[in-house]
Tab-separated table of C-alpha atoms and ligand atoms in Angstrom:
chain	number	residue	atom	x	y	z
G	1	MET	CA	14.185	-15.999	-6.264
G	2	SER	CA	11.355	-17.669	-8.137
G	3	SER	CA	10.508	-17.035	-11.778
G	4	HIS	CA	7.144	-15.598	-10.617
G	5	PHE	CA	8.989	-12.785	-8.914
G	6	ASP	CA	11.112	-12.085	-11.996
G	7	THR	CA	8.030	-12.212	-14.273
G	8	ILE	CA	6.288	-9.523	-12.209
G	9	VAL	CA	9.404	-7.329	-11.887
G	10	ASN	CA	9.890	-7.501	-15.654
G	11	LEU	CA	6.235	-6.834	-16.376
G	12	ALA	CA	6.332	-3.883	-13.982
G	13	LYS	CA	9.314	-2.338	-15.802
G	14	ASN	CA	8.310	-3.162	-19.372
G	15	ARG	CA	4.669	-2.047	-19.114
G	16	GLY	CA	5.279	1.128	-17.082
G	17	PHE	CA	4.222	0.143	-13.556
G	18	VAL	CA	7.553	0.682	-11.709
G	19	PHE	CA	10.970	1.991	-12.825
G	20	GLN	CA	14.189	2.060	-10.957
G	21	SER	CA	14.707	5.556	-9.583
G	22	SER	CA	17.316	7.705	-11.338
G	23	GLU	CA	17.769	4.953	-13.931
G	24	ILE	CA	19.613	7.177	-16.486
G	25	TYR	CA	22.312	7.759	-13.789
G	26	GLY	CA	22.684	4.090	-13.094
G	27	GLY	CA	19.820	3.830	-10.635
G	28	LEU	CA	19.552	4.678	-6.922
G	29	ARG	CA	19.250	1.409	-5.043
G	30	SER	CA	16.107	0.975	-2.956
G	31	ALA	CA	14.164	3.871	-4.482
G	32	TYR	CA	11.551	3.425	-7.261
G	33	ASP	CA	9.457	5.618	-9.491
G	34	TYR	CA	5.869	4.654	-10.365
G	35	GLY	CA	5.090	4.959	-14.085
G	36	PRO	CA	1.679	5.686	-15.593
G	37	LEU	CA	0.120	2.324	-14.779
G	38	GLY	CA	1.824	1.961	-11.430
G	39	ALA	CA	0.819	5.412	-10.279
G	40	ALA	CA	-2.798	4.657	-11.163
G	41	LEU	CA	-2.685	1.214	-9.439
G	42	LEU	CA	-1.097	2.670	-6.308
G	43	ARG	CA	-3.654	5.480	-6.244
G	44	ASN	CA	-6.450	2.976	-6.597
G	45	VAL	CA	-5.081	0.904	-3.663
G	46	LYS	CA	-4.857	4.010	-1.540
G	47	ASP	CA	-8.373	5.183	-2.607
G	48	GLU	CA	-9.854	1.786	-1.656
G	49	TRP	CA	-8.194	1.901	1.764
G	50	TRP	CA	-9.483	5.420	2.344
G	51	ARG	CA	-12.967	4.474	1.188
G	52	SER	CA	-13.065	1.445	3.491
G	53	MET	CA	-11.370	3.096	6.534
G	54	VAL	CA	-12.632	6.683	6.361
G	55	GLN	CA	-15.460	7.277	3.903
G	56	MET	CA	-17.573	4.282	4.922
G	57	ARG	CA	-17.333	4.928	8.627
G	58	ASP	CA	-18.920	7.742	10.694
G	59	ASN	CA	-16.370	7.467	13.525
G	60	VAL	CA	-13.104	7.702	11.494
G	61	VAL	CA	-11.691	10.918	10.021
G	62	GLY	CA	-8.600	11.543	7.917
G	63	ILE	CA	-5.682	13.895	8.143
G	64	ASP	CA	-2.547	14.805	6.186
G	65	SER	CA	0.300	15.841	8.489
G	66	ALA	CA	3.816	17.073	7.713
G	67	VAL	CA	6.710	14.838	6.848
G	68	ILE	CA	9.054	16.981	8.899
G	69	GLN	CA	7.989	17.480	12.471
G	70	SER	CA	9.628	18.842	15.665
G	71	PRO	CA	12.519	16.544	16.607
G	72	ARG	CA	10.925	16.393	20.023
G	73	VAL	CA	8.177	14.265	18.516
G	74	TRP	CA	10.666	11.516	17.845
G	75	GLU	CA	12.332	11.807	21.210
G	76	ALA	CA	8.935	11.363	22.886
G	77	SER	CA	7.789	8.550	20.668
G	78	GLY	CA	10.980	6.557	21.485
G	79	HIS	CA	12.265	6.605	17.837
G	80	VAL	CA	15.427	8.557	18.615
G	81	GLY	CA	16.256	6.141	21.450
G	82	SER	CA	15.108	2.806	20.088
G	83	PHE	CA	14.009	2.806	16.457
G	84	SER	CA	16.961	0.686	15.356
G	85	ASP	CA	17.799	-2.609	13.827
G	86	PRO	CA	20.772	-4.798	14.781
G	87	LEU	CA	23.566	-4.182	12.200
G	88	VAL	CA	26.368	-6.603	11.714
G	89	GLU	CA	29.294	-6.305	9.329
G	90	CYS	CA	31.219	-9.210	7.722
G	91	THR	CA	34.946	-8.763	8.398
G	92	ASN	CA	35.739	-10.894	5.373
G	93	CYS	CA	33.760	-9.139	2.623
G	94	ASN	CA	32.640	-5.938	4.408
G	95	SER	CA	28.980	-6.456	3.549
G	96	ARG	CA	26.447	-5.212	6.032
G	97	HIS	CA	23.383	-7.156	7.187
G	98	ARG	CA	20.342	-6.852	9.439
G	99	LEU	CA	20.971	-9.619	11.993
G	100	ASP	CA	17.289	-10.390	12.822
G	101	LYS	CA	16.463	-11.023	9.166
G	102	LEU	CA	19.306	-13.508	8.491
G	103	GLU	CA	18.406	-17.135	7.902
G	104	ASN	CA	21.638	-18.264	9.610
G	105	PRO	CA	22.919	-15.550	12.072
G	106	GLN	CA	26.430	-17.115	11.997
G	107	GLN	CA	26.930	-17.133	8.216
G	108	CYS	CA	27.395	-14.201	5.892
G	109	PRO	CA	24.897	-14.530	2.972
G	110	THR	CA	27.210	-12.504	0.667
G	111	CYS	CA	30.504	-14.471	0.904
G	112	GLY	CA	29.336	-17.607	2.690
G	113	MET	CA	31.935	-17.368	5.495
G	114	SER	CA	30.932	-18.284	9.028
G	115	GLY	CA	31.938	-16.546	12.274
G	116	THR	CA	33.064	-13.405	10.474
G	117	PHE	CA	30.423	-10.970	11.777
G	118	THR	CA	31.241	-8.047	14.064
G	119	GLU	CA	29.264	-7.638	17.299
G	120	PRO	CA	25.762	-6.324	16.462
G	121	LYS	CA	25.236	-2.613	16.933
G	122	ASP	CA	22.012	-0.678	17.047
G	123	PHE	CA	21.577	1.218	13.806
G	124	ASN	CA	18.931	4.003	13.985
G	125	LEU	CA	16.704	3.895	10.867
G	126	MET	CA	15.684	7.582	10.831
G	127	PHE	CA	16.928	9.866	8.063
G	128	LYS	CA	18.435	12.942	9.698
G	129	THR	CA	18.812	16.340	7.993
G	130	HIS	CA	18.920	19.993	8.870
G	131	MET	CA	16.215	22.583	8.783
G	132	GLY	CA	17.345	26.035	7.579
G	133	PRO	CA	20.668	27.212	6.305
G	134	VAL	CA	22.855	26.152	9.316
G	135	ALA	CA	23.859	22.520	9.495
G	136	SER	CA	24.165	22.278	13.281
G	137	GLU	CA	22.873	19.741	15.863
G	138	ASP	CA	20.373	22.469	17.018
G	139	ASN	CA	18.793	22.400	13.551
G	140	ALA	CA	18.632	18.642	13.145
G	141	VAL	CA	15.252	17.214	12.052
G	142	TYR	CA	14.132	13.821	10.864
G	143	LEU	CA	12.085	12.605	7.955
G	144	ARG	CA	9.136	10.736	9.565
G	145	PRO	CA	9.687	6.979	9.776
G	146	GLU	CA	5.971	6.417	10.192
G	147	THR	CA	2.805	8.416	9.657
G	148	ALA	CA	1.369	7.498	13.092
G	149	GLN	CA	3.077	10.231	15.129
G	150	GLY	CA	1.495	12.938	12.973
G	151	ILE	CA	-1.830	11.522	14.226
G	152	PHE	CA	-0.957	11.365	17.906
G	153	ILE	CA	0.406	14.933	18.015
G	154	ASN	CA	-2.830	16.152	16.453
G	155	PHE	CA	-5.041	13.985	18.737
G	156	GLU	CA	-6.547	16.946	20.629
G	157	ASN	CA	-6.836	19.274	17.501
G	158	VAL	CA	-8.762	16.637	15.654
G	159	ARG	CA	-10.872	15.439	18.574
G	160	ARG	CA	-12.024	18.987	19.390
G	161	THR	CA	-12.668	20.210	15.871
G	162	ALA	CA	-14.346	17.037	14.580
G	163	ARG	CA	-16.215	16.659	17.863
G	164	LEU	CA	-15.314	13.025	18.236
G	165	LYS	CA	-16.390	10.691	20.999
G	166	LEU	CA	-14.741	7.391	21.864
G	167	PRO	CA	-14.310	5.040	20.170
G	168	PHE	CA	-12.952	6.899	17.080
G	169	GLY	CA	-10.199	6.654	14.536
G	170	ILE	CA	-7.844	9.078	12.792
G	171	ALA	CA	-6.374	7.884	9.495
G	172	GLN	CA	-3.552	9.027	7.288
G	173	ILE	CA	-1.868	7.960	4.028
G	174	GLY	CA	1.603	9.268	3.205
G	175	LYS	CA	5.290	8.879	2.632
G	176	SER	CA	7.563	7.501	5.264
G	177	PHE	CA	11.372	7.107	5.239
G	178	ARG	CA	13.563	4.477	6.839
G	179	ASN	CA	17.218	4.098	6.257
G	180	GLU	CA	16.876	0.297	6.004
G	181	ILE	CA	20.048	-1.716	6.322
G	182	THR	CA	19.044	-4.190	3.694
G	183	PRO	CA	16.408	-2.844	1.292
G	184	GLY	CA	15.373	-5.257	-1.400
G	185	GLN	CA	12.931	-7.633	-2.983
G	186	PHE	CA	11.899	-4.939	-5.416
G	187	VAL	CA	9.434	-2.464	-3.807
G	188	PHE	CA	8.877	-4.756	-0.809
G	189	ARG	CA	11.450	-2.940	1.325
G	190	THR	CA	12.548	0.562	0.195
G	191	ARG	CA	13.972	3.504	2.027
G	192	GLU	CA	11.170	5.796	0.833
G	193	PHE	CA	7.714	4.239	0.830
G	194	GLU	CA	4.063	4.971	1.459
G	195	GLN	CA	2.029	3.889	4.450
G	196	MET	CA	-1.723	3.762	5.204
G	197	GLU	CA	-2.218	3.961	8.993
G	198	MET	CA	-5.124	4.423	11.281
G	199	GLU	CA	-5.047	5.010	15.045
G	200	PHE	CA	-8.273	3.798	16.680
G	201	PHE	CA	-8.782	5.352	20.103
G	202	CYS	CA	-10.930	3.434	22.628
G	203	ARG	CA	-11.562	2.953	26.274
G	204	PRO	CA	-8.685	0.941	27.796
G	205	GLU	CA	-10.912	-1.997	28.815
G	206	GLU	CA	-12.253	-2.273	25.291
G	207	SER	CA	-8.907	-2.506	23.529
G	208	ALA	CA	-8.867	-6.340	23.279
G	209	LYS	CA	-12.315	-6.282	21.668
G	210	TRP	CA	-11.294	-3.722	19.103
G	211	LEU	CA	-8.050	-5.460	18.333
G	212	GLU	CA	-10.086	-8.586	17.365
G	213	TYR	CA	-12.409	-6.379	15.318
G	214	TRP	CA	-9.648	-4.750	13.320
G	215	LEU	CA	-7.839	-7.997	12.687
G	216	GLU	CA	-10.953	-9.313	10.957
G	217	GLU	CA	-11.704	-6.044	9.122
G	218	ARG	CA	-8.255	-5.744	7.713
G	219	LYS	CA	-7.874	-9.328	6.549
G	220	SER	CA	-11.252	-9.060	4.854
G	221	TRP	CA	-10.180	-5.872	3.036
G	222	TYR	CA	-7.456	-7.735	1.147
G	223	MET	CA	-9.806	-10.607	0.325
G	224	ASP	CA	-12.616	-8.340	-0.783
G	225	LEU	CA	-10.161	-6.779	-3.269
G	226	GLY	CA	-9.485	-10.186	-4.696
G	227	MET	CA	-6.377	-11.368	-2.841
G	228	SER	CA	-6.410	-15.123	-2.498
G	229	ALA	CA	-7.226	-16.303	1.037
G	230	ASP	CA	-4.603	-19.039	0.692
G	231	ASN	CA	-1.921	-16.362	0.338
G	232	LEU	CA	-3.065	-14.502	3.488
G	233	ARG	CA	-2.586	-15.252	7.187
G	234	LEU	CA	-2.652	-13.479	10.535
G	235	ARG	CA	0.335	-14.119	12.743
G	236	ALA	CA	0.724	-13.071	16.373
G	237	HIS	CA	4.096	-11.592	17.352
G	238	ASP	CA	6.106	-13.493	19.943
G	239	GLU	CA	6.944	-11.668	23.152
G	240	ASP	CA	10.551	-10.863	22.019
G	241	GLU	CA	9.429	-9.413	18.648
G	242	LEU	CA	7.139	-6.709	20.127
G	243	SER	CA	7.959	-3.064	19.375
G	244	HIS	CA	8.775	-0.766	22.271
G	245	TYR	CA	5.185	0.585	22.269
G	246	SER	CA	3.105	-2.485	21.866
G	247	SER	CA	1.385	-4.972	24.189
G	248	HIS	CA	0.025	-7.174	21.373
G	249	THR	CA	0.847	-7.156	17.677
G	250	TYR	CA	-0.334	-9.251	14.784
G	251	ASP	CA	0.932	-9.167	11.253
G	252	VAL	CA	-1.183	-9.671	8.167
G	253	ASP	CA	1.291	-11.767	6.163
G	254	TYR	CA	1.247	-12.476	2.429
G	255	ASN	CA	2.763	-15.574	0.893
G	256	PHE	CA	5.502	-13.761	-1.206
G	257	PRO	CA	7.673	-15.737	-3.635
G	258	TRP	CA	10.317	-15.886	-0.881
G	259	GLY	CA	7.865	-17.021	1.823
G	260	TRP	CA	5.434	-15.462	4.310
G	261	ASP	CA	6.178	-11.824	5.017
G	262	GLU	CA	4.486	-8.743	6.420
G	263	LEU	CA	1.931	-6.694	4.593
G	264	GLU	CA	0.499	-4.884	7.607
G	265	GLY	CA	1.088	-4.740	11.365
G	266	ILE	CA	-1.940	-4.490	13.710
G	267	ALA	CA	-0.863	-3.427	17.135
G	268	ASN	CA	-2.308	-2.590	20.477
G	269	ARG	CA	-0.216	0.544	21.200
G	270	THR	CA	-1.933	0.964	24.584
G	271	ASP	CA	-1.634	4.623	25.857
G	272	PHE	CA	2.122	4.632	25.167
G	273	ASP	CA	2.071	7.428	22.566
G	274	LEU	CA	-0.456	9.843	24.038
G	275	ALA	CA	1.032	9.488	27.505
G	276	ALA	CA	4.543	10.030	26.155
G	277	HIS	CA	3.551	13.141	24.205
G	278	ALA	CA	1.642	14.532	27.123
G	279	HIS	CA	4.656	14.009	29.331
G	280	HIS	CA	7.162	15.563	26.881
G	281	SER	CA	4.953	18.467	25.699
G	282	GLY	CA	3.371	19.294	29.045
G	283	LYS	CA	-0.043	19.352	27.275
G	284	ASP	CA	-3.093	17.505	28.563
G	285	LEU	CA	-3.864	14.786	26.077
G	286	THR	CA	-6.374	12.888	28.229
G	287	TYR	CA	-9.961	12.314	27.165
G	288	PHE	CA	-12.865	13.508	29.187
G	289	ASP	CA	-15.868	11.259	29.188
G	290	PRO	CA	-18.876	13.436	30.010
G	291	GLU	CA	-21.110	10.443	30.758
G	292	THR	CA	-18.933	8.927	33.432
G	293	ASN	CA	-17.035	12.130	34.408
G	294	GLU	CA	-13.765	10.301	33.986
G	295	ARG	CA	-10.524	11.597	32.514
G	296	PHE	CA	-8.083	9.061	31.069
G	297	PHE	CA	-5.669	8.308	28.200
G	298	PRO	CA	-7.497	6.322	25.529
G	299	HIS	CA	-5.785	3.102	24.363
G	300	VAL	CA	-4.988	2.681	20.685
G	301	ILE	CA	-5.366	-0.045	18.162
G	302	GLU	CA	-3.276	0.646	15.053
G	303	PRO	CA	-3.720	-1.149	11.671
G	304	ALA	CA	-0.531	0.053	9.826
G	305	ALA	CA	-0.270	-1.068	6.196
G	306	GLY	CA	2.280	-0.270	3.453
G	307	ALA	CA	0.668	1.143	0.348
G	308	THR	CA	3.614	0.453	-1.963
G	309	ARG	CA	4.192	-3.076	-0.489
G	310	THR	CA	0.531	-3.934	-0.771
G	311	THR	CA	0.473	-2.694	-4.396
G	312	PHE	CA	3.259	-5.137	-5.167
G	313	ALA	CA	1.396	-7.967	-3.404
G	314	PHE	CA	-1.705	-7.240	-5.475
G	315	LEU	CA	0.397	-7.455	-8.667
G	316	LEU	CA	1.909	-10.812	-7.579
G	317	ASP	CA	-1.477	-12.177	-6.606
G	318	ALA	CA	-3.294	-11.069	-9.764
G	319	TYR	CA	-0.854	-12.477	-12.257
G	320	GLY	CA	-1.745	-15.673	-14.073
G	321	GLU	CA	-1.143	-17.397	-17.366
G	322	ASP	CA	-3.523	-19.464	-19.445
G	323	GLU	CA	-3.740	-20.704	-23.039
G	324	VAL	CA	-5.844	-19.214	-25.801
G	325	LYS	CA	-6.012	-20.997	-29.117
G	326	GLY	CA	-2.668	-22.726	-28.407
G	327	GLU	CA	-0.920	-19.528	-27.328
G	328	LYS	CA	0.146	-18.469	-23.901
G	329	ARG	CA	-1.818	-15.579	-22.442
G	330	ALA	CA	-0.459	-13.549	-19.550
G	331	VAL	CA	-3.248	-11.892	-17.556
G	332	LEU	CA	-3.480	-9.685	-14.509
G	333	LYS	CA	-6.788	-10.496	-12.873
G	334	LEU	CA	-6.855	-7.378	-10.819
G	335	ASP	CA	-10.077	-6.397	-9.103
G	336	LYS	CA	-11.892	-3.900	-11.323
G	337	ARG	CA	-11.591	-1.258	-8.632
G	338	LEU	CA	-7.804	-1.604	-8.709
G	339	ALA	CA	-7.229	-1.998	-12.445
G	340	PRO	CA	-5.268	1.052	-13.745
G	341	ILE	CA	-7.179	1.147	-17.048
G	342	LYS	CA	-10.836	0.218	-16.815
G	343	VAL	CA	-11.727	0.150	-20.494
G	344	ALA	CA	-9.644	0.038	-23.704
G	345	VAL	CA	-11.314	1.235	-26.863
G	346	LEU	CA	-9.838	-0.353	-29.957
G	347	PRO	CA	-10.706	0.366	-33.572
G	348	LEU	CA	-10.258	-2.747	-35.700
G	349	SER	CA	-8.144	-0.753	-38.190
G	350	LYS	CA	-6.620	2.688	-38.500
G	351	LYS	CA	-9.107	3.710	-41.239
G	352	PRO	CA	-10.207	7.355	-40.487
G	353	ASP	CA	-13.909	6.608	-40.133
G	354	LEU	CA	-13.239	3.772	-37.637
G	355	VAL	CA	-10.841	6.067	-35.664
G	356	ASP	CA	-13.457	8.832	-35.668
G	357	THR	CA	-16.112	6.441	-34.368
G	358	THR	CA	-13.668	5.216	-31.785
G	359	GLU	CA	-13.205	8.758	-30.505
G	360	ALA	CA	-16.926	9.333	-30.368
G	361	VAL	CA	-17.333	6.079	-28.356
G	362	ALA	CA	-14.421	6.902	-25.995
G	363	GLY	CA	-15.405	10.509	-25.209
G	364	PRO	CA	-18.227	9.876	-22.762
G	365	LEU	CA	-16.386	6.966	-21.149
G	366	ARG	CA	-13.285	9.169	-20.512
G	367	ARG	CA	-15.355	11.410	-18.240
G	368	ARG	CA	-16.073	8.487	-15.920
G	369	TRP	CA	-13.121	6.099	-15.974
G	370	ASP	CA	-9.419	5.741	-16.819
G	371	ILE	CA	-9.564	4.566	-20.357
G	372	GLU	CA	-7.083	3.932	-23.166
G	373	VAL	CA	-7.500	4.262	-26.923
G	374	ASP	CA	-5.046	2.000	-28.770
G	375	VAL	CA	-4.869	1.990	-32.546
G	376	THR	CA	-1.575	0.204	-33.072
G	377	GLN	CA	-0.835	-3.422	-34.041
G	378	SER	CA	-3.186	-6.334	-34.688
G	379	ILE	CA	-6.295	-6.675	-32.507
G	380	GLY	CA	-4.948	-9.934	-31.031
G	381	LYS	CA	-1.796	-8.235	-29.881
G	382	ARG	CA	-3.780	-5.297	-28.422
G	383	TYR	CA	-6.057	-7.665	-26.482
G	384	ARG	CA	-2.936	-9.424	-25.045
G	385	ARG	CA	-1.428	-6.075	-23.965
G	386	GLN	CA	-4.692	-5.142	-22.195
G	387	ASP	CA	-4.862	-8.560	-20.501
G	388	GLU	CA	-1.246	-8.160	-19.342
G	389	ILE	CA	-2.013	-4.789	-17.630
G	390	GLY	CA	-5.271	-5.973	-16.160
G	391	THR	CA	-7.836	-4.022	-18.200
G	392	PRO	CA	-11.254	-5.513	-17.393
G	393	TYR	CA	-13.014	-4.538	-20.673
G	394	CYS	CA	-11.958	-4.024	-24.235
G	395	VAL	CA	-14.442	-2.312	-26.597
G	396	THR	CA	-13.842	-3.036	-30.252
G	397	VAL	CA	-15.126	-0.781	-33.010
G	398	ASP	CA	-15.293	-2.645	-36.290
G	399	PHE	CA	-16.647	-1.965	-39.787
G	400	ASP	CA	-20.135	-3.173	-38.885
G	401	SER	CA	-20.228	-0.599	-36.067
G	402	LEU	CA	-20.420	2.150	-38.687
G	403	ASP	CA	-23.773	0.763	-39.879
G	404	ASP	CA	-25.333	-1.061	-36.870
G	405	LYS	CA	-24.070	1.430	-34.263
G	406	GLN	CA	-22.939	-1.457	-32.086
G	407	VAL	CA	-19.545	-2.463	-30.569
G	408	THR	CA	-18.133	-5.639	-29.164
G	409	VAL	CA	-17.211	-5.752	-25.507
G	410	ARG	CA	-14.710	-8.408	-24.437
G	411	ASP	CA	-14.366	-9.512	-20.822
G	412	ARG	CA	-10.807	-9.940	-19.610
G	413	ASP	CA	-11.556	-12.963	-17.417
G	414	THR	CA	-14.005	-15.048	-19.448
G	415	MET	CA	-13.006	-13.627	-22.795
G	416	ALA	CA	-16.685	-13.679	-23.650
G	417	GLN	CA	-17.741	-11.084	-26.203
G	418	ASP	CA	-21.027	-9.136	-26.113
G	419	ARG	CA	-22.424	-7.058	-28.958
G	420	ILE	CA	-23.772	-3.797	-27.404
G	421	PRO	CA	-25.480	-0.765	-28.932
G	422	ILE	CA	-23.157	2.278	-28.539
G	423	GLU	CA	-26.067	4.089	-26.969
G	424	GLY	CA	-26.208	1.608	-24.083
G	425	LEU	CA	-22.442	1.121	-23.658
G	426	GLU	CA	-21.981	3.501	-20.719
G	427	THR	CA	-24.782	1.838	-18.784
G	428	TYR	CA	-23.474	-1.650	-19.639
G	429	LEU	CA	-19.973	-0.822	-18.348
G	430	SER	CA	-21.249	1.075	-15.325
G	431	GLU	CA	-23.317	-1.955	-14.229
G	432	ARG	CA	-20.071	-3.981	-14.317
G	433	LEU	CA	-17.420	-1.472	-13.147
G	434	ASP	CA	-19.247	0.446	-10.504
G	435	ALA	CA	-21.355	-2.350	-8.992
Y	501	LIG	P1	9.693	-4.831	8.972
Y	501	LIG	O1	9.708	-5.772	10.191
Y	501	LIG	O2	9.405	-5.539	7.671
Y	501	LIG	O3	10.883	-3.911	8.897
Y	501	LIG	P2	7.959	-3.193	10.459
Y	501	LIG	O4	7.272	-4.204	11.319
Y	501	LIG	O5	8.955	-2.320	11.040
Y	501	LIG	O6	8.462	-3.845	9.142
Y	501	LIG	P3	5.799	-1.337	10.602
Y	501	LIG	O7	6.502	-0.347	11.384
Y	501	LIG	O8	4.726	-2.193	11.296
Y	501	LIG	O9	6.811	-2.274	9.803
Y	501	LIG	O10	5.118	-0.598	9.367
Y	501	LIG	C1	3.883	-0.857	8.890
Y	501	LIG	C2	3.897	-1.224	7.435
Y	501	LIG	O11	4.615	-0.327	6.635
Y	501	LIG	C3	4.555	-2.562	7.103
Y	501	LIG	O12	3.708	-3.670	7.379
Y	501	LIG	C4	4.873	-2.411	5.684
Y	501	LIG	O13	3.771	-2.731	4.864
Y	501	LIG	C5	5.185	-0.910	5.527
Y	501	LIG	N1	6.678	-0.766	5.545
Y	501	LIG	C6	7.460	-0.692	6.623
Y	501	LIG	N2	8.755	-0.503	6.257
Y	501	LIG	C7	8.694	-0.497	4.906
Y	501	LIG	C8	9.754	-0.373	3.893
Y	501	LIG	N3	11.028	-0.207	4.214
Y	501	LIG	N4	9.411	-0.452	2.605
Y	501	LIG	C9	8.093	-0.591	2.247
Y	501	LIG	N5	7.083	-0.719	3.125
Y	501	LIG	C10	7.366	-0.704	4.416
């Protein structure tokens, strides 16, 4: 893997974005914990998705459904029968691999031997457990492998209570679980992860139009939040790649250090899910159009993104290095909306009157934004730390501030410094952070 990948993984660990799960017990492979900065970044990514998909639209609403649902949901959706990946095992070194992700399907990437794989077998990716005190097949339940089904089974509840008319969307953000054969590439593929999914219900004859619409909307979302257009592409699935439910699927791919890979799938799920749930539950899940007096199953366009995977892509994309006064500077040029800390307030020294003034400056800012007050080390080192975690503005309180009631604001990207009256600081920052 490239050094860019290693740099970001190290930065994530050392600065408190992402830690290996259960690290003090040697770590649990493929699970990660988000530290103070990572939790804030992940929350900001999810908030921006929610803002753009739900808050800004009058025909999309949000829900939050249970992780554990009736096992019949997963029978109806096809996950019990066909949510599987082809598993092969190397008879030489006993390593297991997902056949469709191998560069060379004949050769084991662990030991290098050829022709040593067993016949592929379908490995179901759902985590199975038991509900209640008896561990019997009758009590078997699954952790959801996608958030989408929680939306489909609530289609009628939500349509009726929110009084929605086609076309409309139901969105959800939450944890999903897949017992991946080969997790890896840091938080790119984990067994517990977060998704941001929206099911957009429309008239069947309008599905092609809405698919086009959501492809553009979703690609624009990443670019609007600062992801480089050169690192993004839309890719249509080939016929043999399509999931069991889909007639057309596109991926939004990101140019990861190991090559192009999926950030988000945008699929035309047709009426597969609603029809399947209607059939299995015996409930009427058709839509009645009062204008045309027709009753039919809406078709569905689904933009399904990974929150944790996307957060990783934003980190990779934002990282850069430049040179300041002959020294290397590492900087995360995260969009201001995503940056975990918006403003750092830094007294030039630890002298009590400077620290007091710093607290007085920081107080009102804290009510509005995630801020950090840092009094340790030299000012140069503190600037570098803030650059490395992507803080857009550093406010420095110096000895002159005590007399002239002004502070210096440093811009992360241009490194330009403005002298601003403390009185006008909140407005100055608001014009830049909330614009
Ligand atoms: P893949 O082919 O990479 O296994 P998929 O096509 O099965 O993924 P979808 O079912 O379309 O993935 O899920 C939608 C999104 O959820 C993905 O684009 C990805 O961002 C995220 N996602 C899926 N599986 C994982 C995982 N194991 N870890 C992290 N994110 C995931």
